[in-house]
Short mmCIF file of C-alpha atoms and ligand atoms in Angstrom, two decimals:
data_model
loop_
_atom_site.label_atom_id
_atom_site.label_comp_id
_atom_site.label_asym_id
_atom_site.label_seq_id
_atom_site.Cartn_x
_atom_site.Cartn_y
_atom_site.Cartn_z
CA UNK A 1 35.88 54.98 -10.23
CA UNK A 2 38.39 53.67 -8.13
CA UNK A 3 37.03 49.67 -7.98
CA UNK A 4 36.40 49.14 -11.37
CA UNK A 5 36.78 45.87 -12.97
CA UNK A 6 36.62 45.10 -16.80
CA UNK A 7 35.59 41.77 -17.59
CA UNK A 8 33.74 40.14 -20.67
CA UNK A 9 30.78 39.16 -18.96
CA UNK A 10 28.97 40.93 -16.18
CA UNK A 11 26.54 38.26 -14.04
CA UNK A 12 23.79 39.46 -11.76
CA UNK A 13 22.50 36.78 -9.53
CA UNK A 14 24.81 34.07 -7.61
CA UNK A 15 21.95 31.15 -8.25
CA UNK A 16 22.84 27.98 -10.11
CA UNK A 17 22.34 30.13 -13.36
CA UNK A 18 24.45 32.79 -12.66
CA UNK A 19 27.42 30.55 -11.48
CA UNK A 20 26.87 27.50 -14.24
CA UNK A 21 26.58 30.16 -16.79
CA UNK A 22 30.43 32.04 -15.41
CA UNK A 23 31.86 28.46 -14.71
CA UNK A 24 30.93 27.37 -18.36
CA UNK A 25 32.20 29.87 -20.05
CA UNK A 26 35.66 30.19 -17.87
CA UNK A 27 36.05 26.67 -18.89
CA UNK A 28 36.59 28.42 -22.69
CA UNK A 29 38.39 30.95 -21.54
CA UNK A 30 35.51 33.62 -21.19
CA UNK A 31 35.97 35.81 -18.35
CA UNK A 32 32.82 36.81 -16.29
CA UNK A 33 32.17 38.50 -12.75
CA UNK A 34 29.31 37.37 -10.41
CA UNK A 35 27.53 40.09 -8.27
CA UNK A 36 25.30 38.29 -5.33
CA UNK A 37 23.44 40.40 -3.57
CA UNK A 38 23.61 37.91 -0.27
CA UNK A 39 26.07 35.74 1.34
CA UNK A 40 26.97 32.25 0.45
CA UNK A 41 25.00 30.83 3.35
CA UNK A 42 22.66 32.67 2.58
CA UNK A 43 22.17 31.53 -0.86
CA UNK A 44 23.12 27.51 0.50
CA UNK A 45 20.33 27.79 3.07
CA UNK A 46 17.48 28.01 0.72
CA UNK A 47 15.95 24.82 0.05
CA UNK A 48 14.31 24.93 -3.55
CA UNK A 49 14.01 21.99 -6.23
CA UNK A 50 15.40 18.69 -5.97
CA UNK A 51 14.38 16.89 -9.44
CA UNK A 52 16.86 17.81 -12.21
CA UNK A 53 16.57 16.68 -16.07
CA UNK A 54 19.08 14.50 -18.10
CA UNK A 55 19.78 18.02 -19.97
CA UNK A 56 20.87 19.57 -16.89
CA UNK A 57 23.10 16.75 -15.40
CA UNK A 58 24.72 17.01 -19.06
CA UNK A 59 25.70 20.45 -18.54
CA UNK A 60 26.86 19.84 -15.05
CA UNK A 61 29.10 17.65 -15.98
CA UNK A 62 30.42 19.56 -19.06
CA UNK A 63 31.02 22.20 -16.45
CA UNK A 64 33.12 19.68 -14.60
CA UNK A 65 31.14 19.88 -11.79
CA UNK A 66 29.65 16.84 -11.27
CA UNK A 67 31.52 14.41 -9.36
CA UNK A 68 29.74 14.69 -5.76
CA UNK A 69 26.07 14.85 -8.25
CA UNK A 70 27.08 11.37 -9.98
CA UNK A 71 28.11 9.65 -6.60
CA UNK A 72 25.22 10.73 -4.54
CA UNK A 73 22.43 11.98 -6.58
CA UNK A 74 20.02 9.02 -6.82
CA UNK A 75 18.54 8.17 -10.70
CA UNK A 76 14.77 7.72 -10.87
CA UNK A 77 13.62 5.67 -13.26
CA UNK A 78 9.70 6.28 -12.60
CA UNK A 79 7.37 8.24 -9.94
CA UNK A 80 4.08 7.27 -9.01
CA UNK A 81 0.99 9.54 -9.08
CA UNK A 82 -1.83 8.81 -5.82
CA UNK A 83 -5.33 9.21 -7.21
CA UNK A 84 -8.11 9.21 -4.53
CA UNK A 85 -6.11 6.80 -2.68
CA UNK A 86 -4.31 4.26 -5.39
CA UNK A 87 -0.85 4.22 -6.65
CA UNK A 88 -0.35 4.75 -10.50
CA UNK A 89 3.31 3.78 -11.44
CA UNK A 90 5.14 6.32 -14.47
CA UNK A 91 7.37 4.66 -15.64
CA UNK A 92 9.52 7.08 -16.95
CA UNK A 93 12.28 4.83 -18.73
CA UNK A 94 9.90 2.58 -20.55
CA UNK A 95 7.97 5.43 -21.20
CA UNK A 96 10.87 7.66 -23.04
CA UNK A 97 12.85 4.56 -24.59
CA UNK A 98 15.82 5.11 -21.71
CA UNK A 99 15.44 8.28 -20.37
CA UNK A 100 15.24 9.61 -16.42
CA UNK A 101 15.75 11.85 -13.72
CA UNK A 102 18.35 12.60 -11.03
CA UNK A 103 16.93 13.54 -7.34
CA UNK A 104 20.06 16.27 -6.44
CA UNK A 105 19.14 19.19 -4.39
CA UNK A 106 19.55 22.53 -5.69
CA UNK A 107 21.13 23.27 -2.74
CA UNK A 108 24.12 20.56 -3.00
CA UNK A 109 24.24 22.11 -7.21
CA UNK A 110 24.66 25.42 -5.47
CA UNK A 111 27.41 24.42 -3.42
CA UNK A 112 28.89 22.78 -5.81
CA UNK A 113 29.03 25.38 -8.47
CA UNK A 114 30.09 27.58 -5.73
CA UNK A 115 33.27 25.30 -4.88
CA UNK A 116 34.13 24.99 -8.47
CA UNK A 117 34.29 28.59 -9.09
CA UNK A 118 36.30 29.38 -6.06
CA UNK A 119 38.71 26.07 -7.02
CA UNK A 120 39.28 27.98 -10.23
CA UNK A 121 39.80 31.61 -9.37
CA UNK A 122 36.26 33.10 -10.04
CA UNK A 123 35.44 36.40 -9.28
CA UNK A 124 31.82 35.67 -7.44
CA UNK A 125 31.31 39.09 -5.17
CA UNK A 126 28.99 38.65 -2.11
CA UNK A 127 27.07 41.10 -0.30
CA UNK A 128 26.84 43.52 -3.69
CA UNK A 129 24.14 46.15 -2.46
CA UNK A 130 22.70 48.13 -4.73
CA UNK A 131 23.52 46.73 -8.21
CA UNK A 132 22.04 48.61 -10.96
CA UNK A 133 23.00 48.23 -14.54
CA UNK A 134 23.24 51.23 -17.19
CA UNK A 135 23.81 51.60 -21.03
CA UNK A 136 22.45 48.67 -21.91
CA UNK A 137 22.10 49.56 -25.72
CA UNK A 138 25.43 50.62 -25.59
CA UNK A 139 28.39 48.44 -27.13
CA UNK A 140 30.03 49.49 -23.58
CA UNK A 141 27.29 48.30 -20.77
CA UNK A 142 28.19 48.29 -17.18
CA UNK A 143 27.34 47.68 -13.50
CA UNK A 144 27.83 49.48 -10.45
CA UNK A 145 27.17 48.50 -6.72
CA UNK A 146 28.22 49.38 -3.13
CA UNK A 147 30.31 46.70 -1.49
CA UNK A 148 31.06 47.27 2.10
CA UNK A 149 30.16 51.11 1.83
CA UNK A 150 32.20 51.73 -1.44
CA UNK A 151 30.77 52.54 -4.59
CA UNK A 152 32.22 50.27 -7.87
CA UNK A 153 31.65 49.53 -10.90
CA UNK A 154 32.11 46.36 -13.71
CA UNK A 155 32.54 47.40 -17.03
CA UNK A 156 31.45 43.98 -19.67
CA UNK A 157 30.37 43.73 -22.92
CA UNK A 158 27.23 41.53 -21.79
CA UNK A 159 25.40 41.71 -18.92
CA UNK A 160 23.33 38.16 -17.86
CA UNK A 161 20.57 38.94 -15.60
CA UNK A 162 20.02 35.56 -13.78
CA UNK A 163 19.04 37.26 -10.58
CA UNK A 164 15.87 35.91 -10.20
CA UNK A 165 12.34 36.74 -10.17
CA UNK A 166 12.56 39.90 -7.91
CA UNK A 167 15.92 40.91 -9.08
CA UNK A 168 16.62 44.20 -10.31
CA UNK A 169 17.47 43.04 -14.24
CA UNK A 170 14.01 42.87 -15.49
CA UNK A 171 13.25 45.79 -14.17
CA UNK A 172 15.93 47.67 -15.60
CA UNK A 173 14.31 47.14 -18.71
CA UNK A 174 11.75 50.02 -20.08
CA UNK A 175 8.58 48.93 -19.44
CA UNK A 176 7.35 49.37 -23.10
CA UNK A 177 9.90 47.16 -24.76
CA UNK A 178 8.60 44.08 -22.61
CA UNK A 179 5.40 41.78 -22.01
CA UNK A 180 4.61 40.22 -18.79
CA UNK A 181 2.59 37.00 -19.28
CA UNK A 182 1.40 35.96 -15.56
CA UNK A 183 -1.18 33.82 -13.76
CA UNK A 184 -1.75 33.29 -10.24
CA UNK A 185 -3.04 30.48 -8.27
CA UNK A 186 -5.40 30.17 -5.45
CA UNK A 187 -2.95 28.44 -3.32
CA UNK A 188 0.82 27.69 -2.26
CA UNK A 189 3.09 24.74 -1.32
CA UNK A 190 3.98 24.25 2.39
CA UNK A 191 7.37 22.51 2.35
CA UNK A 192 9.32 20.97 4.91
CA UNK A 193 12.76 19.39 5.19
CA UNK A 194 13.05 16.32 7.51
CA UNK A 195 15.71 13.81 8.60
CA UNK A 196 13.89 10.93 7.80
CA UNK A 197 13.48 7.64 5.58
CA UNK A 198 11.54 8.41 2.99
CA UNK A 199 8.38 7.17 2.83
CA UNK A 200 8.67 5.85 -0.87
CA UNK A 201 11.33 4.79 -2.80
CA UNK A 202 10.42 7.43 -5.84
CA UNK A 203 8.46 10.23 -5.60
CA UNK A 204 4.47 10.26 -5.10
CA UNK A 205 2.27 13.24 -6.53
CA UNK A 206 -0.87 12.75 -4.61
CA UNK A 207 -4.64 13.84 -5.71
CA UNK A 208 -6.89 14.03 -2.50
CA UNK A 209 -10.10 15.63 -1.68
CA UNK A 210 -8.51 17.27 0.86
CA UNK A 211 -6.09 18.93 -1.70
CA UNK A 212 -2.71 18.02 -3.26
CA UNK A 213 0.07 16.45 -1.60
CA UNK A 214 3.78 15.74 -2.88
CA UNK A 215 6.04 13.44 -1.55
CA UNK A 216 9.81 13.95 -2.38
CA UNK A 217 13.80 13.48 -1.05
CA UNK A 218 16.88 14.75 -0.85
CA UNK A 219 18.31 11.19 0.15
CA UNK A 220 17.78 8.05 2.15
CA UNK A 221 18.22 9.77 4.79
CA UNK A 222 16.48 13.27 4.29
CA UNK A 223 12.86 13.76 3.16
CA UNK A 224 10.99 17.12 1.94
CA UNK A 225 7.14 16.93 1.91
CA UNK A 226 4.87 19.21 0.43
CA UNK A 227 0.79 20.06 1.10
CA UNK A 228 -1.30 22.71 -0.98
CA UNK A 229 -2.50 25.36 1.60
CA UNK A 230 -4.81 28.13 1.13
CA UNK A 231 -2.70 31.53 -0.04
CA UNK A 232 -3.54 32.96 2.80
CA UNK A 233 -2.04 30.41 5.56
CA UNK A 234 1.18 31.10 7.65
CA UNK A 235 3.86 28.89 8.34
CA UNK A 236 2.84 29.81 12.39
CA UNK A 237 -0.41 28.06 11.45
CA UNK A 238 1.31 24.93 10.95
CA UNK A 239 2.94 22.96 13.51
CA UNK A 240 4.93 19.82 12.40
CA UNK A 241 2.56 17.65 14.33
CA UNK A 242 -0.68 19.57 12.32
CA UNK A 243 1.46 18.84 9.01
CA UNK A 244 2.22 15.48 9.29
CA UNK A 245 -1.44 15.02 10.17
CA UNK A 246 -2.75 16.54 7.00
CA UNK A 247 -0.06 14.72 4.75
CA UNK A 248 -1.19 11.23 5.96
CA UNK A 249 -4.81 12.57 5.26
CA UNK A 250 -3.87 13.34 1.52
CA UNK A 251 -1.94 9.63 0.58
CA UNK A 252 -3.05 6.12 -0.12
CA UNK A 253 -3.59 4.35 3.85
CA UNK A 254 -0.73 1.83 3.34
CA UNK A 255 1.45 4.69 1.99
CA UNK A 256 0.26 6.83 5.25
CA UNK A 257 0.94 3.86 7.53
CA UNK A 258 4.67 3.65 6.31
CA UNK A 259 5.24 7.26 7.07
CA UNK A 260 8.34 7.92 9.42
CA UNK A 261 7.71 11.72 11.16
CA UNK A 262 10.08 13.67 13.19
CA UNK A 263 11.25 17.07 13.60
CA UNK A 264 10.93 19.87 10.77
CA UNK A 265 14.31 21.45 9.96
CA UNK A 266 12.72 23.89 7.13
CA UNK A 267 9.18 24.80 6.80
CA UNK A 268 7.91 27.40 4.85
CA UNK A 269 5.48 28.68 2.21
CA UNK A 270 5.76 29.24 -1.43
CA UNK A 271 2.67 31.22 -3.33
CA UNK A 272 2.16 29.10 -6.93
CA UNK A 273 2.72 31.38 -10.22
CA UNK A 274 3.28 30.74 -13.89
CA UNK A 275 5.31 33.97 -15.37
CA UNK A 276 6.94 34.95 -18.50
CA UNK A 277 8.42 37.89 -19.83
CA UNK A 278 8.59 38.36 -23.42
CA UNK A 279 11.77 39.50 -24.96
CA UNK A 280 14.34 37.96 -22.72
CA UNK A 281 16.93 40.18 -24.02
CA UNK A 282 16.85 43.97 -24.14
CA UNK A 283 20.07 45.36 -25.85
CA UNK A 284 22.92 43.84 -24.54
CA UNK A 285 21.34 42.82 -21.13
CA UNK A 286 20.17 38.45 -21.42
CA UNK A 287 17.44 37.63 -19.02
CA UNK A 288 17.96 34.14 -17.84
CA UNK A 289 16.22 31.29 -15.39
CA UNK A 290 13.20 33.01 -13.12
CA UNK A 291 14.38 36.65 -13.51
CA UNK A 292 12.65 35.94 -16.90
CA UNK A 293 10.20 32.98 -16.29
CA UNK A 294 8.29 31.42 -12.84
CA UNK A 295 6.38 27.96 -13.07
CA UNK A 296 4.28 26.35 -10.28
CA UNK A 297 6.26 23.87 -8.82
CA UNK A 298 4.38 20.71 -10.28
CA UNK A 299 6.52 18.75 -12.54
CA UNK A 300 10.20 20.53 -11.32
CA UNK A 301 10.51 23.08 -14.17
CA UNK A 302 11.75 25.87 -12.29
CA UNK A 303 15.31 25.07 -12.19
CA UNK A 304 15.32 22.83 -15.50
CA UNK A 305 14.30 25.74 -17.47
CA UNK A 306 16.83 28.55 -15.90
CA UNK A 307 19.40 25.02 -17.06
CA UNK A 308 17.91 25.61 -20.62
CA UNK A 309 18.67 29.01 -20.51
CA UNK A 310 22.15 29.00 -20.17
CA UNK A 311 23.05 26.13 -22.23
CA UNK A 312 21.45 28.97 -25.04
CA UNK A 313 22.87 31.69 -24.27
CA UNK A 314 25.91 29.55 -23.33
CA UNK A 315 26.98 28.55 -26.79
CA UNK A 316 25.82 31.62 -28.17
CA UNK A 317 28.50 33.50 -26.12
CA UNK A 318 31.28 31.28 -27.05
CA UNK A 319 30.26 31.37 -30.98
CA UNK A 320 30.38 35.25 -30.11
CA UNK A 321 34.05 34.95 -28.65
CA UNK A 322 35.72 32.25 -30.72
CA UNK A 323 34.14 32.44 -33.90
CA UNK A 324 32.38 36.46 -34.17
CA UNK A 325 29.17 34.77 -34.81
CA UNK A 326 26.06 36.37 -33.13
CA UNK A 327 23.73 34.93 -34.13
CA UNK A 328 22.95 32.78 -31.28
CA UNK A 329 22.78 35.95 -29.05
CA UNK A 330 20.60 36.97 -31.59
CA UNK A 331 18.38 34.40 -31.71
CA UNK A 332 18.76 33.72 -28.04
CA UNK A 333 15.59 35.04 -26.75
CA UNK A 334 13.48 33.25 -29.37
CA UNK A 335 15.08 30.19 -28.75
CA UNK A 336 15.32 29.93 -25.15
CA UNK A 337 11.22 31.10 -25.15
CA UNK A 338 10.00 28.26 -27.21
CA UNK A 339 11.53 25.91 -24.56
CA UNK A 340 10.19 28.06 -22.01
CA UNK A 341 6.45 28.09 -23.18
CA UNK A 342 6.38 23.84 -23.92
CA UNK A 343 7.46 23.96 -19.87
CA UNK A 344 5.24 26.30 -18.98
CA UNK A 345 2.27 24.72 -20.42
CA UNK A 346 3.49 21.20 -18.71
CA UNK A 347 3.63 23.14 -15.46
CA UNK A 348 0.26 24.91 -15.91
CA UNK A 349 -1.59 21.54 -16.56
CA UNK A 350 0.31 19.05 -14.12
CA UNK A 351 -0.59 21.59 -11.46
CA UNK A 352 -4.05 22.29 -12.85
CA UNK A 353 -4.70 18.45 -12.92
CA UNK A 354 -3.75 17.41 -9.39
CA UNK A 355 -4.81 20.26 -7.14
CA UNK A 356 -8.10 21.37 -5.35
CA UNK A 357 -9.34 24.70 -7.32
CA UNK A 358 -12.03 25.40 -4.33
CA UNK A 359 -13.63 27.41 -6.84
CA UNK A 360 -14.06 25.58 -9.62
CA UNK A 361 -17.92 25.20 -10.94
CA UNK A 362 -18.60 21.40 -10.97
CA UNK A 363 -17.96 20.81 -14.75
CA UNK A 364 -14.62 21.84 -14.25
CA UNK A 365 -14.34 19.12 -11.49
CA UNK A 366 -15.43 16.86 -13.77
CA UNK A 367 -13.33 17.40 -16.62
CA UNK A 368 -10.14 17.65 -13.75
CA UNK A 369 -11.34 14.12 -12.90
CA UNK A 370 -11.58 12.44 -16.26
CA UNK A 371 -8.15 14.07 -17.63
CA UNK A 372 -6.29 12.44 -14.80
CA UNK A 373 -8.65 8.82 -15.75
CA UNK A 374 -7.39 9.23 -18.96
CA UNK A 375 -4.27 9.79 -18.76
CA UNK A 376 -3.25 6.98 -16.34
CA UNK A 377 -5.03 4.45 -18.88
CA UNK A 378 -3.71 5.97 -21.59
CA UNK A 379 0.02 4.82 -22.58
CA UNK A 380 0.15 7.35 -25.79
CA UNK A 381 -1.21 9.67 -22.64
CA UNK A 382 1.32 8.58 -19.94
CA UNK A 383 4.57 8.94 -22.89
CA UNK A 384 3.55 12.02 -23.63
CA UNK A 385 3.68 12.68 -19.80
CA UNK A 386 7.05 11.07 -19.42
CA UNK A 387 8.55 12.70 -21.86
CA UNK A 388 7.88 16.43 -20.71
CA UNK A 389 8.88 15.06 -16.80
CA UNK A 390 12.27 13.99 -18.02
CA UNK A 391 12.71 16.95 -20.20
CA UNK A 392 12.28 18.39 -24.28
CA UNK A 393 15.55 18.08 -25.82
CA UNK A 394 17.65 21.36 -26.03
P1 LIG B 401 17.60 32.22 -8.13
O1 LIG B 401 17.89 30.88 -7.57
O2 LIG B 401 16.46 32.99 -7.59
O3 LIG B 401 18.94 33.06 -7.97
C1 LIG B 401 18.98 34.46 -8.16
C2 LIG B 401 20.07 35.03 -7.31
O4 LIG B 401 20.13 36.43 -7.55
C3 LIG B 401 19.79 34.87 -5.83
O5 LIG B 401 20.90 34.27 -5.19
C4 LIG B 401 19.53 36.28 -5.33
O6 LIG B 401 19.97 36.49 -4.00
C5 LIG B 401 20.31 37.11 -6.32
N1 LIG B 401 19.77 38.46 -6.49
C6 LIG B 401 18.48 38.88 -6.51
N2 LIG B 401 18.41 40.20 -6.67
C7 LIG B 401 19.68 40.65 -6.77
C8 LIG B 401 20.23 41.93 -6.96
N3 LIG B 401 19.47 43.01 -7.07
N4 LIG B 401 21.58 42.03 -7.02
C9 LIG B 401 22.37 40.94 -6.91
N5 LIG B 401 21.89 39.69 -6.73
C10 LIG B 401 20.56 39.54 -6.67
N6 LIG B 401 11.89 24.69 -8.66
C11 LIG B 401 11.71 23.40 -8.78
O7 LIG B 401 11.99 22.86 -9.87
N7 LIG B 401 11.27 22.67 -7.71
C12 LIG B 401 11.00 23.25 -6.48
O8 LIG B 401 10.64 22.59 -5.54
C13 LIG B 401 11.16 24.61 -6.33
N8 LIG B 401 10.88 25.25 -5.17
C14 LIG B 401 11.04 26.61 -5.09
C15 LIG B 401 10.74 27.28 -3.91
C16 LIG B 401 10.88 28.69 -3.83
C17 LIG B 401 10.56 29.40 -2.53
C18 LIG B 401 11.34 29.41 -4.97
C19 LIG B 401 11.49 30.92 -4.91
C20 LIG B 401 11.64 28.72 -6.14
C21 LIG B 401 11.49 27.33 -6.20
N9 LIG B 401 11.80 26.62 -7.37
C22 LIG B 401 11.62 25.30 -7.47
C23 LIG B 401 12.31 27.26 -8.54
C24 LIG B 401 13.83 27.13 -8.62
O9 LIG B 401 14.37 27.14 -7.34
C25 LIG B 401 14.30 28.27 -9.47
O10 LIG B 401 13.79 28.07 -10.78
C26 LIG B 401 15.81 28.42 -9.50
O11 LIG B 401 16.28 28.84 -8.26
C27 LIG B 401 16.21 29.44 -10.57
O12 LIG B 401 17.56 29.75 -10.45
P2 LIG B 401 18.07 31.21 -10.78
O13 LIG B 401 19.54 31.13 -10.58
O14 LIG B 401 17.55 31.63 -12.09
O15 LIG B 401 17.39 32.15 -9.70
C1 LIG B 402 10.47 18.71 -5.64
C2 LIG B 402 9.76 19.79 -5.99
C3 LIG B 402 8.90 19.73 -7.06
O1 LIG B 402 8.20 20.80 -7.43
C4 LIG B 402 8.74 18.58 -7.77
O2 LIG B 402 7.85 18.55 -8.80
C5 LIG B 402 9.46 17.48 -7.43
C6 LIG B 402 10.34 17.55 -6.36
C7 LIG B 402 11.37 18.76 -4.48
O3 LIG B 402 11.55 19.82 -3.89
O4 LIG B 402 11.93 17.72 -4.11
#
């Protein structure tokens, strides 16, 4: 084929695990090619998570690219979680002996990333349609996609699926050489973006009767808000006025009082799921971040855990290339799962503590009610809380 390129590494998936994983491992000399299926904007415009973990600002700034995170990210030392209407401080630095976590937008990481690998000559290819990979139990793997109406092709000895969790890299895989673990939830998040104060100076996870409410930033300057809303609800449904509304309905009156409102400049809808697949590697093709794993939002695993991910398969790629030892690769999937698992089962319970299940028999209420009673009484409770929030170790 006429457009092929060889490379080391083949990349699906322009998201902050793709391009930390190719700007990490150009930094030792490992070269790597990025296929993104969308444009730049397109990627920049999405607003995801906004809470990253000490692990993951390490590894940004191993990748040399965190300058613009360490000047404007802000570092929380605690949140607070609203029950029925009263503040409970976590404080997450007295809680973890020192540790906490950095309020950054995965959009700003994104951009970023994206800067750094363009500053450095990175082969990151937009707008690749079609991308399919082949051979993957061969020594020789490789991709092909259409780019402007041409067919090519990247020949690798890896290939990194980190295109998410509708990407085509999982499902490349036969279906009998995988498990899908996967649990649903009778509600979603409706997010919005706002350029306002903040209403708190940390975040606020709020309990209500009316359901579960989250309270979060981007900066002084730029809030995002969350409500639960029934699955079936459409972002038409809500109008910014009928949102702000049901937020001050869901936090502590003083809290609500404080709110500053204004104009949306994102809303939209995101369906809660907990997800794993089991391998994340099937020959020489690595699943990494949500092309392999999905947590509810609750807690800010998502994009912590794809950060896990590549610091794994990370240094098990560069003891491949400078020393011939595989056994990180081979012990990548197994590695990178038992992380995966300890933040799935944080997700799981922080989201099955603090929302409305509408269907939940009564004892299950009741239980939902004294777990959260215990656990903000409970120091040996709270640390263990703390400790998951600012992220297991590596
Ligand atoms: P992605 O960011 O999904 O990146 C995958 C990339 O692959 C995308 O750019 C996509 O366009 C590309 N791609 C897909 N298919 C193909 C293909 N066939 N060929 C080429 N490229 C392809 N986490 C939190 O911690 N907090 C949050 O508030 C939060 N909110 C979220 C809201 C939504 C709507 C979603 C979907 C996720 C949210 N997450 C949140 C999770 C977090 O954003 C993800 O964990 C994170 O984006 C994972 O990064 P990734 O690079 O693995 O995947
Ligand atoms: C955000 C999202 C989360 O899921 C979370 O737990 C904390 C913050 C956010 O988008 O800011």
């Amino acid at each position: 084929m006429a457009n092929t390129i060889k490379t080391k590494v083949g990349i699906i998936g322009g998201g902050p695990s793709g391009l930390l994983l190719s700007q990490l491992l150009d930094l030792k000399g490992i070269d790597s090619v990025v296929l993104e299926r969308r444009t730049r904007d397109y990627v920049l415009g999405r607003i995801r998570a906004g809470v990253l973990e000490q692990g993951f600002t390490d590894l940004m700034r191993e990748a040399g690219v965190a300058e613009r995170m360490d000047a404007e990210g802000e570092i929380h030392n605690g949140f607070e979680i609203s029950d029925m209407g009263r503040l409970h401080h976590i404080d997450l630095k007295g809680l973890t002996g020192g540790d906490t976590v950095m309020v950054y937008g995965q959009t700003e990481v994104t951009r970023d990333l994206y800067d750094a690998r363009e500053a450095r000559g990175g082969k990151v290819i937009h707008e690749a349609m079609d991308v399919q990979p082949h051979d993957l139990t061969s020594d020789a793997p490789y991709i092909t996609y259409t780019r402007d109406g041409e067919k090519c092709r990247v020949d690798c000895d890896f290939i990194v699926g980190a295109d998410g969790f509708h990407g085509v890299s999982r499902k490349s895989i036969p279906e009998d050489q995988i498990t899908e673990y996967e649990k649903v939830y009778p509600f979603g998040w409706l997010g919005i973006l706002s350029e306002t104060k903040p209403v708190h100076p940390e975040l606020i996870y709020a309990r209500s009767e009316r359901g579960f409410a989250l309270c979060s930033l981007r900066s002084q300057v730029l809030s995002r808000y969350y409500v639960q809303v029934p699955l079936d609800d459409k972002v038409e449904d809500w109008s910014d006025e009928r949102f702000w509304d049901e937020l001050k309905a869901r936090l502590p009156e003083d809290v609500a009082a404080k709110l500053e409102t204004g104009p949306s400049i994102e809303k939209s809808i995101a369906p809660l799921r907990s997800f794993v697949c089991e391998p994340m590697r099937y020959g020489n093709l690595f699943l990494a971040g949500d092309a392999a794993h999905i947590v509810p939002p609750t807690g800010a695993k998502g994009l912590n855990s794809a950060a896990s991910d590549i610091y794994y398969l990370y240094h098990a790629m560069v003891a491949h290339y400078d020393e011939g030892d595989s056994t990180g690769l081979d012990s990548y999937s197994e590695t990178a799962l038992r992380r995966v698992w300890k933040a799935q089962r944080f997700s799981w319970w922080m989201t099955s503590m603090l929302h409305n299940f509408p269907d939940n028999p009564d004892f299950d209420r009741k239980i939902q009610n004294i777990e959260l009673e215990y656990f903000l009484e409970s120091e040996a409770a709270r640390a263990s809380l703390a400790e998951n929030y600012v992220g297991l170790p590596f």
